[in-house]
């Protein structure tokens, strides 16, 4: 039975059998990884904002370099878990291969729109009543429908890769708790964590091998603070999310230090003051503080590497005892006191970098451009949409989704140039290729 389930988990949406070592799951995962790397959506990440605006410096991370680092951390987590649980077949046999976890990690951000979360809010403003928009939902849409490998199945990835990328197994309409109107403040359109209603068929296919009970539990929601959210994620997803969190908390901290966006005083007040004595940073406080704020890239990188290694080595696998399928029941997580340290770093970056006025101004500027682009393209599709996009628009059951796909696929630079071409009197020519 285990072999049958594994075969099903490595099936592609197209239903075609693989042509190279079809019986070996690693060959399928390797093919998924290759298709993601060679996709246009992945390449565009080099020109999409991670935290700081693209073009401000050539040092800090873009969405592309972030995704590559998440993949490296993800494979490092799997290596440590394979060593830690080598004698436990119930866990070790379900730890993803390096190709598998790298495919999932490399794909996890390819749906993010230009200008980061500002662009995400702007697109959901226009799509709220038309199936919604959310970056992770767009990732699933790209790899399952829009990618260039297949006419109907996107990059035509295996079920296990799609399940791993599926961070929130709920539809927009299931977690969008109230109707919004144009009179609501723009911040009200921050999208709920979900997939688009248009991808109901993809979600059904991903979960097809599961029992009815597992499907119902996996897709259940919880309400907290007035917000309805998904409750569960798959085992592979839990590894990917930890890799993402470590990269966000540690690597984005490195960028902020290198660009002098944070001070040692802020570090002491907002990190050291909230950590417990058993935190690795507090146990080696002098080393970390001196290395991180030394102004020397080698010392800073050494401390950053130590932190990443500390988090990776501490990760454990637990059984929830909620699901029949091990793909869902197993979860990777950090011990509570180590998770507290990582959260302190993430909060520090969020407060002093992401929420800083300089970053917020750029995000707001991008948000306004996306809002205006969507409005104008919707009002003038015949005149302004490229030919291939216009054909899809005319045939679509949900035409606004086609415009949303077009804009969300833009890089920051492409969106800026198109905005300038449309709205700046001294910009634009018939010879421009935007």
GROMACS .gro file of C-alpha atoms in nm:
model
  434
    1UNK     CA    1   0.000   0.000   0.000
    2UNK     CA    2   0.283   0.239   0.081
    3UNK     CA    3   0.432   0.198  -0.266
    4UNK     CA    4   0.092   0.261  -0.428
    5UNK     CA    5   0.046   0.582  -0.229
    6UNK     CA    6   0.396   0.698  -0.318
    7UNK     CA    7   0.328   0.635  -0.687
    8UNK     CA    8   0.010   0.840  -0.668
    9UNK     CA    9   0.189   1.122  -0.489
   10UNK     CA   10   0.434   1.145  -0.779
   11UNK     CA   11   0.165   1.154  -1.048
   12UNK     CA   12   0.137   1.457  -1.277
   13UNK     CA   13  -0.185   1.642  -1.351
   14UNK     CA   14  -0.152   1.566  -1.721
   15UNK     CA   15  -0.180   1.196  -1.636
   16UNK     CA   16   0.116   1.119  -1.860
   17UNK     CA   17   0.374   0.873  -1.738
   18UNK     CA   18   0.725   1.001  -1.714
   19UNK     CA   19   0.970   0.894  -1.981
   20UNK     CA   20   1.287   0.870  -1.774
   21UNK     CA   21   1.325   0.631  -1.480
   22UNK     CA   22   0.951   0.657  -1.419
   23UNK     CA   23   0.963   0.425  -1.120
   24UNK     CA   24   1.212   0.642  -0.933
   25UNK     CA   25   1.052   0.927  -0.737
   26UNK     CA   26   1.381   1.122  -0.736
   27UNK     CA   27   1.372   1.150  -1.115
   28UNK     CA   28   1.025   1.304  -1.096
   29UNK     CA   29   1.131   1.550  -0.826
   30UNK     CA   30   1.444   1.638  -1.022
   31UNK     CA   31   1.230   1.706  -1.328
   32UNK     CA   32   0.999   1.928  -1.123
   33UNK     CA   33   1.298   2.122  -0.994
   34UNK     CA   34   1.432   2.169  -1.347
   35UNK     CA   35   1.097   2.290  -1.482
   36UNK     CA   36   1.072   2.548  -1.205
   37UNK     CA   37   1.427   2.678  -1.256
   38UNK     CA   38   1.377   2.713  -1.631
   39UNK     CA   39   1.035   2.878  -1.606
   40UNK     CA   40   0.992   3.244  -1.694
   41UNK     CA   41   0.809   3.306  -1.364
   42UNK     CA   42   1.117   3.193  -1.172
   43UNK     CA   43   1.352   3.412  -1.376
   44UNK     CA   44   1.133   3.716  -1.313
   45UNK     CA   45   1.202   3.687  -0.941
   46UNK     CA   46   1.542   3.847  -1.003
   47UNK     CA   47   1.356   4.175  -1.064
   48UNK     CA   48   1.093   4.152  -0.790
   49UNK     CA   49   1.114   4.309  -0.447
   50UNK     CA   50   1.203   4.090  -0.148
   51UNK     CA   51   1.215   4.352   0.127
   52UNK     CA   52   1.403   4.645  -0.023
   53UNK     CA   53   1.323   4.794  -0.362
   54UNK     CA   54   1.495   4.643  -0.665
   55UNK     CA   55   1.775   4.866  -0.794
   56UNK     CA   56   1.858   5.034  -0.462
   57UNK     CA   57   2.177   4.828  -0.425
   58UNK     CA   58   2.335   4.522  -0.584
   59UNK     CA   59   2.407   4.356  -0.248
   60UNK     CA   60   2.082   4.267  -0.081
   61UNK     CA   61   1.843   3.989  -0.169
   62UNK     CA   62   1.581   3.983  -0.441
   63UNK     CA   63   1.298   3.728  -0.453
   64UNK     CA   64   1.525   3.511  -0.668
   65UNK     CA   65   1.825   3.497  -0.435
   66UNK     CA   66   1.587   3.458  -0.140
   67UNK     CA   67   1.424   3.155  -0.308
   68UNK     CA   68   1.764   3.000  -0.378
   69UNK     CA   69   1.865   3.042  -0.014
   70UNK     CA   70   1.537   2.896   0.107
   71UNK     CA   71   1.603   2.592  -0.115
   72UNK     CA   72   1.952   2.550   0.029
   73UNK     CA   73   1.824   2.576   0.386
   74UNK     CA   74   1.541   2.335   0.305
   75UNK     CA   75   1.782   2.071   0.176
   76UNK     CA   76   1.999   2.126   0.484
   77UNK     CA   77   1.698   2.066   0.708
   78UNK     CA   78   1.619   1.740   0.527
   79UNK     CA   79   1.980   1.626   0.557
   80UNK     CA   80   1.975   1.682   0.933
   81UNK     CA   81   1.636   1.514   0.971
   82UNK     CA   82   1.752   1.208   0.776
   83UNK     CA   83   2.047   1.178   1.016
   84UNK     CA   84   1.835   1.241   1.326
   85UNK     CA   85   1.563   0.989   1.234
   86UNK     CA   86   1.772   0.730   1.050
   87UNK     CA   87   1.647   0.456   1.284
   88UNK     CA   88   1.282   0.563   1.269
   89UNK     CA   89   1.129   0.428   0.948
   90UNK     CA   90   0.789   0.584   1.019
   91UNK     CA   91   0.952   0.926   0.982
   92UNK     CA   92   1.265   0.876   0.771
   93UNK     CA   93   1.082   0.721   0.474
   94UNK     CA   94   0.866   1.032   0.438
   95UNK     CA   95   1.137   1.298   0.464
   96UNK     CA   96   1.154   1.454   0.116
   97UNK     CA   97   1.459   1.405  -0.101
   98UNK     CA   98   1.688   1.701  -0.167
   99UNK     CA   99   1.545   1.738  -0.519
  100UNK     CA  100   1.191   1.729  -0.380
  101UNK     CA  101   1.235   1.992  -0.110
  102UNK     CA  102   1.440   2.215  -0.341
  103UNK     CA  103   1.163   2.203  -0.602
  104UNK     CA  104   0.909   2.311  -0.339
  105UNK     CA  105   1.130   2.584  -0.194
  106UNK     CA  106   1.233   2.725  -0.531
  107UNK     CA  107   0.867   2.749  -0.634
  108UNK     CA  108   0.727   2.892  -0.311
  109UNK     CA  109   0.745   3.261  -0.412
  110UNK     CA  110   0.698   3.262  -0.790
  111UNK     CA  111   0.343   3.394  -0.756
  112UNK     CA  112   0.438   3.710  -0.571
  113UNK     CA  113   0.347   4.023  -0.768
  114UNK     CA  114   0.558   4.334  -0.831
  115UNK     CA  115   0.621   4.560  -0.530
  116UNK     CA  116   0.580   4.287  -0.271
  117UNK     CA  117   0.284   4.293  -0.037
  118UNK     CA  118   0.180   4.637  -0.160
  119UNK     CA  119   0.116   4.491  -0.504
  120UNK     CA  120  -0.062   4.197  -0.345
  121UNK     CA  121  -0.310   4.423  -0.164
  122UNK     CA  122  -0.369   4.628  -0.480
  123UNK     CA  123  -0.450   4.319  -0.687
  124UNK     CA  124  -0.683   4.180  -0.421
  125UNK     CA  125  -0.861   4.517  -0.415
  126UNK     CA  126  -0.965   4.458  -0.776
  127UNK     CA  127  -1.012   4.080  -0.743
  128UNK     CA  128  -1.186   4.061  -0.406
  129UNK     CA  129  -1.526   3.988  -0.562
  130UNK     CA  130  -1.380   3.782  -0.845
  131UNK     CA  131  -1.206   3.494  -0.669
  132UNK     CA  132  -0.944   3.695  -0.479
  133UNK     CA  133  -0.570   3.741  -0.518
  134UNK     CA  134  -0.298   3.621  -0.283
  135UNK     CA  135   0.068   3.560  -0.363
  136UNK     CA  136   0.074   3.197  -0.252
  137UNK     CA  137  -0.250   3.134  -0.440
  138UNK     CA  138  -0.090   3.279  -0.753
  139UNK     CA  139   0.208   3.048  -0.705
  140UNK     CA  140  -0.026   2.747  -0.723
  141UNK     CA  141  -0.199   2.899  -1.027
  142UNK     CA  142   0.130   2.946  -1.213
  143UNK     CA  143   0.268   2.599  -1.152
  144UNK     CA  144  -0.065   2.425  -1.219
  145UNK     CA  145  -0.214   2.632  -1.504
  146UNK     CA  146  -0.009   2.924  -1.639
  147UNK     CA  147   0.343   2.780  -1.667
  148UNK     CA  148   0.473   2.731  -2.019
  149UNK     CA  149   0.543   2.356  -2.012
  150UNK     CA  150   0.182   2.248  -2.074
  151UNK     CA  151  -0.120   2.413  -2.242
  152UNK     CA  152  -0.354   2.319  -1.958
  153UNK     CA  153  -0.142   2.201  -1.662
  154UNK     CA  154   0.116   2.479  -1.626
  155UNK     CA  155   0.454   2.335  -1.536
  156UNK     CA  156   0.282   1.996  -1.496
  157UNK     CA  157   0.449   1.919  -1.164
  158UNK     CA  158   0.390   1.611  -0.953
  159UNK     CA  159   0.120   1.595  -0.689
  160UNK     CA  160   0.375   1.589  -0.407
  161UNK     CA  161   0.536   1.913  -0.526
  162UNK     CA  162   0.196   2.081  -0.558
  163UNK     CA  163   0.098   1.959  -0.211
  164UNK     CA  164   0.425   2.094  -0.069
  165UNK     CA  165   0.370   2.438  -0.222
  166UNK     CA  166   0.009   2.447  -0.097
  167UNK     CA  167   0.055   2.657   0.216
  168UNK     CA  168  -0.314   2.730   0.268
  169UNK     CA  169  -0.557   2.456   0.148
  170UNK     CA  170  -0.865   2.680   0.156
  171UNK     CA  171  -1.040   2.893  -0.105
  172UNK     CA  172  -1.056   3.272  -0.095
  173UNK     CA  173  -1.434   3.265  -0.053
  174UNK     CA  174  -1.402   3.031   0.247
  175UNK     CA  175  -1.184   3.266   0.451
  176UNK     CA  176  -1.289   3.607   0.320
  177UNK     CA  177  -1.519   3.681   0.610
  178UNK     CA  178  -1.699   3.997   0.500
  179UNK     CA  179  -1.798   4.186   0.189
  180UNK     CA  180  -1.585   4.486   0.106
  181UNK     CA  181  -1.663   4.789  -0.105
  182UNK     CA  182  -1.468   5.071  -0.267
  183UNK     CA  183  -1.544   5.283   0.041
  184UNK     CA  184  -1.334   5.055   0.264
  185UNK     CA  185  -0.978   5.161   0.340
  186UNK     CA  186  -0.723   4.995   0.116
  187UNK     CA  187  -0.571   4.812   0.413
  188UNK     CA  188  -0.898   4.616   0.447
  189UNK     CA  189  -0.810   4.442   0.122
  190UNK     CA  190  -0.505   4.268   0.264
  191UNK     CA  191  -0.578   3.921   0.125
  192UNK     CA  192  -0.662   3.627   0.349
  193UNK     CA  193  -0.413   3.342   0.324
  194UNK     CA  194  -0.576   3.119   0.066
  195UNK     CA  195  -0.583   3.001  -0.292
  196UNK     CA  196  -0.804   3.162  -0.555
  197UNK     CA  197  -1.154   3.029  -0.610
  198UNK     CA  198  -1.051   2.960  -0.971
  199UNK     CA  199  -0.817   2.683  -0.849
  200UNK     CA  200  -1.085   2.466  -0.687
  201UNK     CA  201  -1.015   2.196  -0.949
  202UNK     CA  202  -0.644   2.195  -0.872
  203UNK     CA  203  -0.707   2.164  -0.498
  204UNK     CA  204  -0.942   1.871  -0.561
  205UNK     CA  205  -0.680   1.695  -0.772
  206UNK     CA  206  -0.402   1.745  -0.517
  207UNK     CA  207  -0.610   1.595  -0.237
  208UNK     CA  208  -0.762   1.316  -0.447
  209UNK     CA  209  -0.555   1.026  -0.298
  210UNK     CA  210  -0.653   1.117   0.059
  211UNK     CA  211  -0.936   0.967   0.258
  212UNK     CA  212  -1.256   1.168   0.298
  213UNK     CA  213  -1.176   1.222   0.665
  214UNK     CA  214  -0.825   1.349   0.591
  215UNK     CA  215  -0.956   1.584   0.324
  216UNK     CA  216  -1.217   1.732   0.555
  217UNK     CA  217  -0.971   1.779   0.842
  218UNK     CA  218  -0.697   1.920   0.619
  219UNK     CA  219  -0.934   2.176   0.466
  220UNK     CA  220  -1.091   2.282   0.796
  221UNK     CA  221  -1.054   2.639   0.920
  222UNK     CA  222  -1.030   2.821   1.251
  223UNK     CA  223  -1.137   3.171   1.350
  224UNK     CA  224  -0.911   3.387   1.563
  225UNK     CA  225  -0.933   3.760   1.619
  226UNK     CA  226  -1.219   3.782   1.373
  227UNK     CA  227  -1.014   3.623   1.093
  228UNK     CA  228  -1.079   3.280   0.944
  229UNK     CA  229  -0.766   3.083   0.859
  230UNK     CA  230  -0.651   2.744   0.738
  231UNK     CA  231  -0.544   2.514   1.022
  232UNK     CA  232  -0.311   2.261   0.864
  233UNK     CA  233  -0.030   2.217   0.616
  234UNK     CA  234   0.149   1.914   0.473
  235UNK     CA  235   0.477   1.775   0.609
  236UNK     CA  236   0.685   1.903   0.316
  237UNK     CA  237   0.522   2.244   0.351
  238UNK     CA  238   0.621   2.264   0.718
  239UNK     CA  239   0.986   2.212   0.616
  240UNK     CA  240   0.963   2.474   0.343
  241UNK     CA  241   0.801   2.727   0.579
  242UNK     CA  242   1.075   2.677   0.839
  243UNK     CA  243   1.339   2.733   0.571
  244UNK     CA  244   1.152   3.046   0.462
  245UNK     CA  245   1.123   3.176   0.819
  246UNK     CA  246   1.493   3.117   0.888
  247UNK     CA  247   1.587   3.300   0.569
  248UNK     CA  248   1.354   3.586   0.652
  249UNK     CA  249   1.467   3.620   1.013
  250UNK     CA  250   1.839   3.575   0.956
  251UNK     CA  251   1.925   3.666   0.597
  252UNK     CA  252   1.702   3.973   0.586
  253UNK     CA  253   1.865   4.073   0.915
  254UNK     CA  254   2.202   4.046   0.738
  255UNK     CA  255   2.083   4.279   0.462
  256UNK     CA  256   1.962   4.536   0.712
  257UNK     CA  257   2.294   4.524   0.897
  258UNK     CA  258   2.504   4.553   0.582
  259UNK     CA  259   2.305   4.856   0.468
  260UNK     CA  260   2.314   5.018   0.814
  261UNK     CA  261   1.936   5.018   0.849
  262UNK     CA  262   1.945   4.906   1.213
  263UNK     CA  263   2.159   5.008   1.509
  264UNK     CA  264   2.317   4.821   1.797
  265UNK     CA  265   2.095   5.020   2.035
  266UNK     CA  266   1.784   4.892   1.855
  267UNK     CA  267   1.926   4.539   1.866
  268UNK     CA  268   1.973   4.557   2.241
  269UNK     CA  269   1.630   4.707   2.303
  270UNK     CA  270   1.423   4.489   2.069
  271UNK     CA  271   1.609   4.158   2.056
  272UNK     CA  272   1.835   4.108   2.355
  273UNK     CA  273   1.577   4.253   2.595
  274UNK     CA  274   1.309   4.001   2.493
  275UNK     CA  275   1.518   3.682   2.469
  276UNK     CA  276   1.535   3.421   2.742
  277UNK     CA  277   1.863   3.329   2.907
  278UNK     CA  278   1.858   2.990   2.730
  279UNK     CA  279   1.858   3.153   2.386
  280UNK     CA  280   2.176   3.081   2.190
  281UNK     CA  281   2.210   3.454   2.127
  282UNK     CA  282   2.204   3.532   2.500
  283UNK     CA  283   2.444   3.247   2.579
  284UNK     CA  284   2.690   3.396   2.328
  285UNK     CA  285   2.565   3.754   2.342
  286UNK     CA  286   2.904   3.921   2.316
  287UNK     CA  287   3.006   3.715   2.011
  288UNK     CA  288   2.683   3.781   1.820
  289UNK     CA  289   2.656   4.150   1.903
  290UNK     CA  290   3.020   4.225   1.822
  291UNK     CA  291   3.020   4.018   1.501
  292UNK     CA  292   2.691   4.150   1.369
  293UNK     CA  293   2.776   4.514   1.435
  294UNK     CA  294   3.148   4.498   1.360
  295UNK     CA  295   3.109   4.654   1.017
  296UNK     CA  296   3.317   4.368   0.876
  297UNK     CA  297   3.140   4.144   0.626
  298UNK     CA  298   3.341   3.832   0.719
  299UNK     CA  299   3.259   3.856   1.089
  300UNK     CA  300   2.895   3.933   1.015
  301UNK     CA  301   2.865   3.640   0.775
  302UNK     CA  302   3.023   3.406   1.030
  303UNK     CA  303   2.759   3.501   1.288
  304UNK     CA  304   2.477   3.472   1.034
  305UNK     CA  305   2.599   3.125   0.933
  306UNK     CA  306   2.612   3.018   1.298
  307UNK     CA  307   2.254   3.130   1.353
  308UNK     CA  308   2.125   2.946   1.046
  309UNK     CA  309   2.305   2.629   1.152
  310UNK     CA  310   2.165   2.655   1.504
  311UNK     CA  311   1.806   2.675   1.380
  312UNK     CA  312   1.846   2.399   1.122
  313UNK     CA  313   2.001   2.152   1.366
  314UNK     CA  314   1.728   2.211   1.625
  315UNK     CA  315   1.434   2.117   1.399
  316UNK     CA  316   1.233   1.813   1.505
  317UNK     CA  317   0.957   1.601   1.351
  318UNK     CA  318   0.637   1.540   1.545
  319UNK     CA  319   0.328   1.332   1.477
  320UNK     CA  320  -0.003   1.515   1.513
  321UNK     CA  321  -0.211   1.194   1.530
  322UNK     CA  322  -0.484   1.371   1.333
  323UNK     CA  323  -0.441   1.225   0.986
  324UNK     CA  324  -0.418   0.879   0.836
  325UNK     CA  325  -0.174   1.003   0.573
  326UNK     CA  326   0.184   1.057   0.692
  327UNK     CA  327   0.220   1.326   0.425
  328UNK     CA  328  -0.013   1.536   0.639
  329UNK     CA  329   0.031   1.403   0.990
  330UNK     CA  330   0.407   1.455   1.023
  331UNK     CA  331   0.522   1.810   1.094
  332UNK     CA  332   0.863   1.973   1.119
  333UNK     CA  333   0.897   2.230   1.396
  334UNK     CA  334   1.139   2.408   1.625
  335UNK     CA  335   1.141   2.357   2.003
  336UNK     CA  336   0.947   2.639   2.168
  337UNK     CA  337   1.244   2.827   2.317
  338UNK     CA  338   1.431   2.823   1.984
  339UNK     CA  339   1.120   2.929   1.794
  340UNK     CA  340   1.103   3.225   2.036
  341UNK     CA  341   1.453   3.333   1.930
  342UNK     CA  342   1.368   3.311   1.559
  343UNK     CA  343   1.045   3.504   1.614
  344UNK     CA  344   1.239   3.781   1.791
  345UNK     CA  345   1.464   3.817   1.485
  346UNK     CA  346   1.165   3.823   1.249
  347UNK     CA  347   0.990   4.085   1.463
  348UNK     CA  348   1.308   4.295   1.464
  349UNK     CA  349   1.332   4.293   1.083
  350UNK     CA  350   0.962   4.366   1.050
  351UNK     CA  351   0.970   4.661   1.288
  352UNK     CA  352   1.287   4.832   1.175
  353UNK     CA  353   1.301   4.745   0.806
  354UNK     CA  354   0.969   4.639   0.659
  355UNK     CA  355   0.767   4.892   0.859
  356UNK     CA  356   1.024   5.171   0.822
  357UNK     CA  357   0.897   5.482   0.646
  358UNK     CA  358   1.152   5.450   0.363
  359UNK     CA  359   1.034   5.099   0.273
  360UNK     CA  360   0.666   5.182   0.327
  361UNK     CA  361   0.687   5.482   0.091
  362UNK     CA  362   0.824   5.260  -0.187
  363UNK     CA  363   0.561   4.993  -0.118
  364UNK     CA  364   0.282   5.251  -0.124
  365UNK     CA  365   0.412   5.400  -0.447
  366UNK     CA  366   0.415   5.056  -0.611
  367UNK     CA  367   0.070   4.982  -0.473
  368UNK     CA  368  -0.073   5.297  -0.632
  369UNK     CA  369   0.081   5.208  -0.968
  370UNK     CA  370  -0.071   4.858  -0.962
  371UNK     CA  371  -0.415   4.995  -0.866
  372UNK     CA  372  -0.409   5.239  -1.156
  373UNK     CA  373  -0.273   4.987  -1.408
  374UNK     CA  374  -0.547   4.738  -1.325
  375UNK     CA  375  -0.818   5.003  -1.354
  376UNK     CA  376  -0.701   5.133  -1.690
  377UNK     CA  377  -0.641   4.789  -1.842
  378UNK     CA  378  -0.987   4.677  -1.727
  379UNK     CA  379  -1.151   4.983  -1.882
  380UNK     CA  380  -0.958   4.959  -2.210
  381UNK     CA  381  -0.871   4.592  -2.275
  382UNK     CA  382  -0.907   4.614  -2.656
  383UNK     CA  383  -0.665   4.906  -2.676
  384UNK     CA  384  -0.409   4.823  -2.410
  385UNK     CA  385  -0.377   4.448  -2.358
  386UNK     CA  386  -0.110   4.261  -2.560
  387UNK     CA  387  -0.255   4.041  -2.835
  388UNK     CA  388  -0.207   3.705  -2.664
  389UNK     CA  389  -0.347   3.839  -2.334
  390UNK     CA  390  -0.645   3.992  -2.513
  391UNK     CA  391  -0.731   3.656  -2.672
  392UNK     CA  392  -0.734   3.492  -2.328
  393UNK     CA  393  -0.939   3.782  -2.193
  394UNK     CA  394  -1.209   3.737  -2.456
  395UNK     CA  395  -1.236   3.362  -2.395
  396UNK     CA  396  -1.217   3.368  -2.016
  397UNK     CA  397  -1.504   3.288  -1.780
  398UNK     CA  398  -1.340   3.534  -1.538
  399UNK     CA  399  -1.185   3.809  -1.757
  400UNK     CA  400  -1.052   4.003  -1.459
  401UNK     CA  401  -0.839   3.701  -1.368
  402UNK     CA  402  -0.659   3.736  -1.702
  403UNK     CA  403  -0.572   4.099  -1.628
  404UNK     CA  404  -0.465   3.997  -1.278
  405UNK     CA  405  -0.238   3.725  -1.421
  406UNK     CA  406  -0.087   3.977  -1.662
  407UNK     CA  407  -0.008   4.238  -1.396
  408UNK     CA  408   0.104   3.995  -1.125
  409UNK     CA  409   0.357   3.844  -1.366
  410UNK     CA  410   0.525   4.180  -1.422
  411UNK     CA  411   0.857   4.266  -1.266
  412UNK     CA  412   0.888   4.588  -1.066
  413UNK     CA  413   1.071   4.751  -1.357
  414UNK     CA  414   0.822   4.638  -1.622
  415UNK     CA  415   0.527   4.769  -1.419
  416UNK     CA  416   0.705   5.101  -1.363
  417UNK     CA  417   0.783   5.141  -1.733
  418UNK     CA  418   0.428   5.053  -1.839
  419UNK     CA  419   0.290   5.302  -1.587
  420UNK     CA  420   0.521   5.571  -1.720
  421UNK     CA  421   0.428   5.490  -2.079
  422UNK     CA  422   0.057   5.521  -2.000
  423UNK     CA  423   0.056   5.821  -1.769
  424UNK     CA  424   0.372   6.029  -1.826
  425UNK     CA  425   0.333   6.268  -2.124
  426UNK     CA  426   0.704   6.268  -2.203
  427UNK     CA  427   0.747   5.891  -2.180
  428UNK     CA  428   0.665   5.625  -2.437
  429UNK     CA  429   0.714   5.555  -2.806
  430UNK     CA  430   0.570   5.307  -3.056
  431UNK     CA  431   0.916   5.153  -3.058
  432UNK     CA  432   0.917   5.088  -2.681
  433UNK     CA  433   0.901   4.723  -2.580
  434UNK     CA  434   0.814   4.821  -2.220
   0.00000   0.00000   0.00000
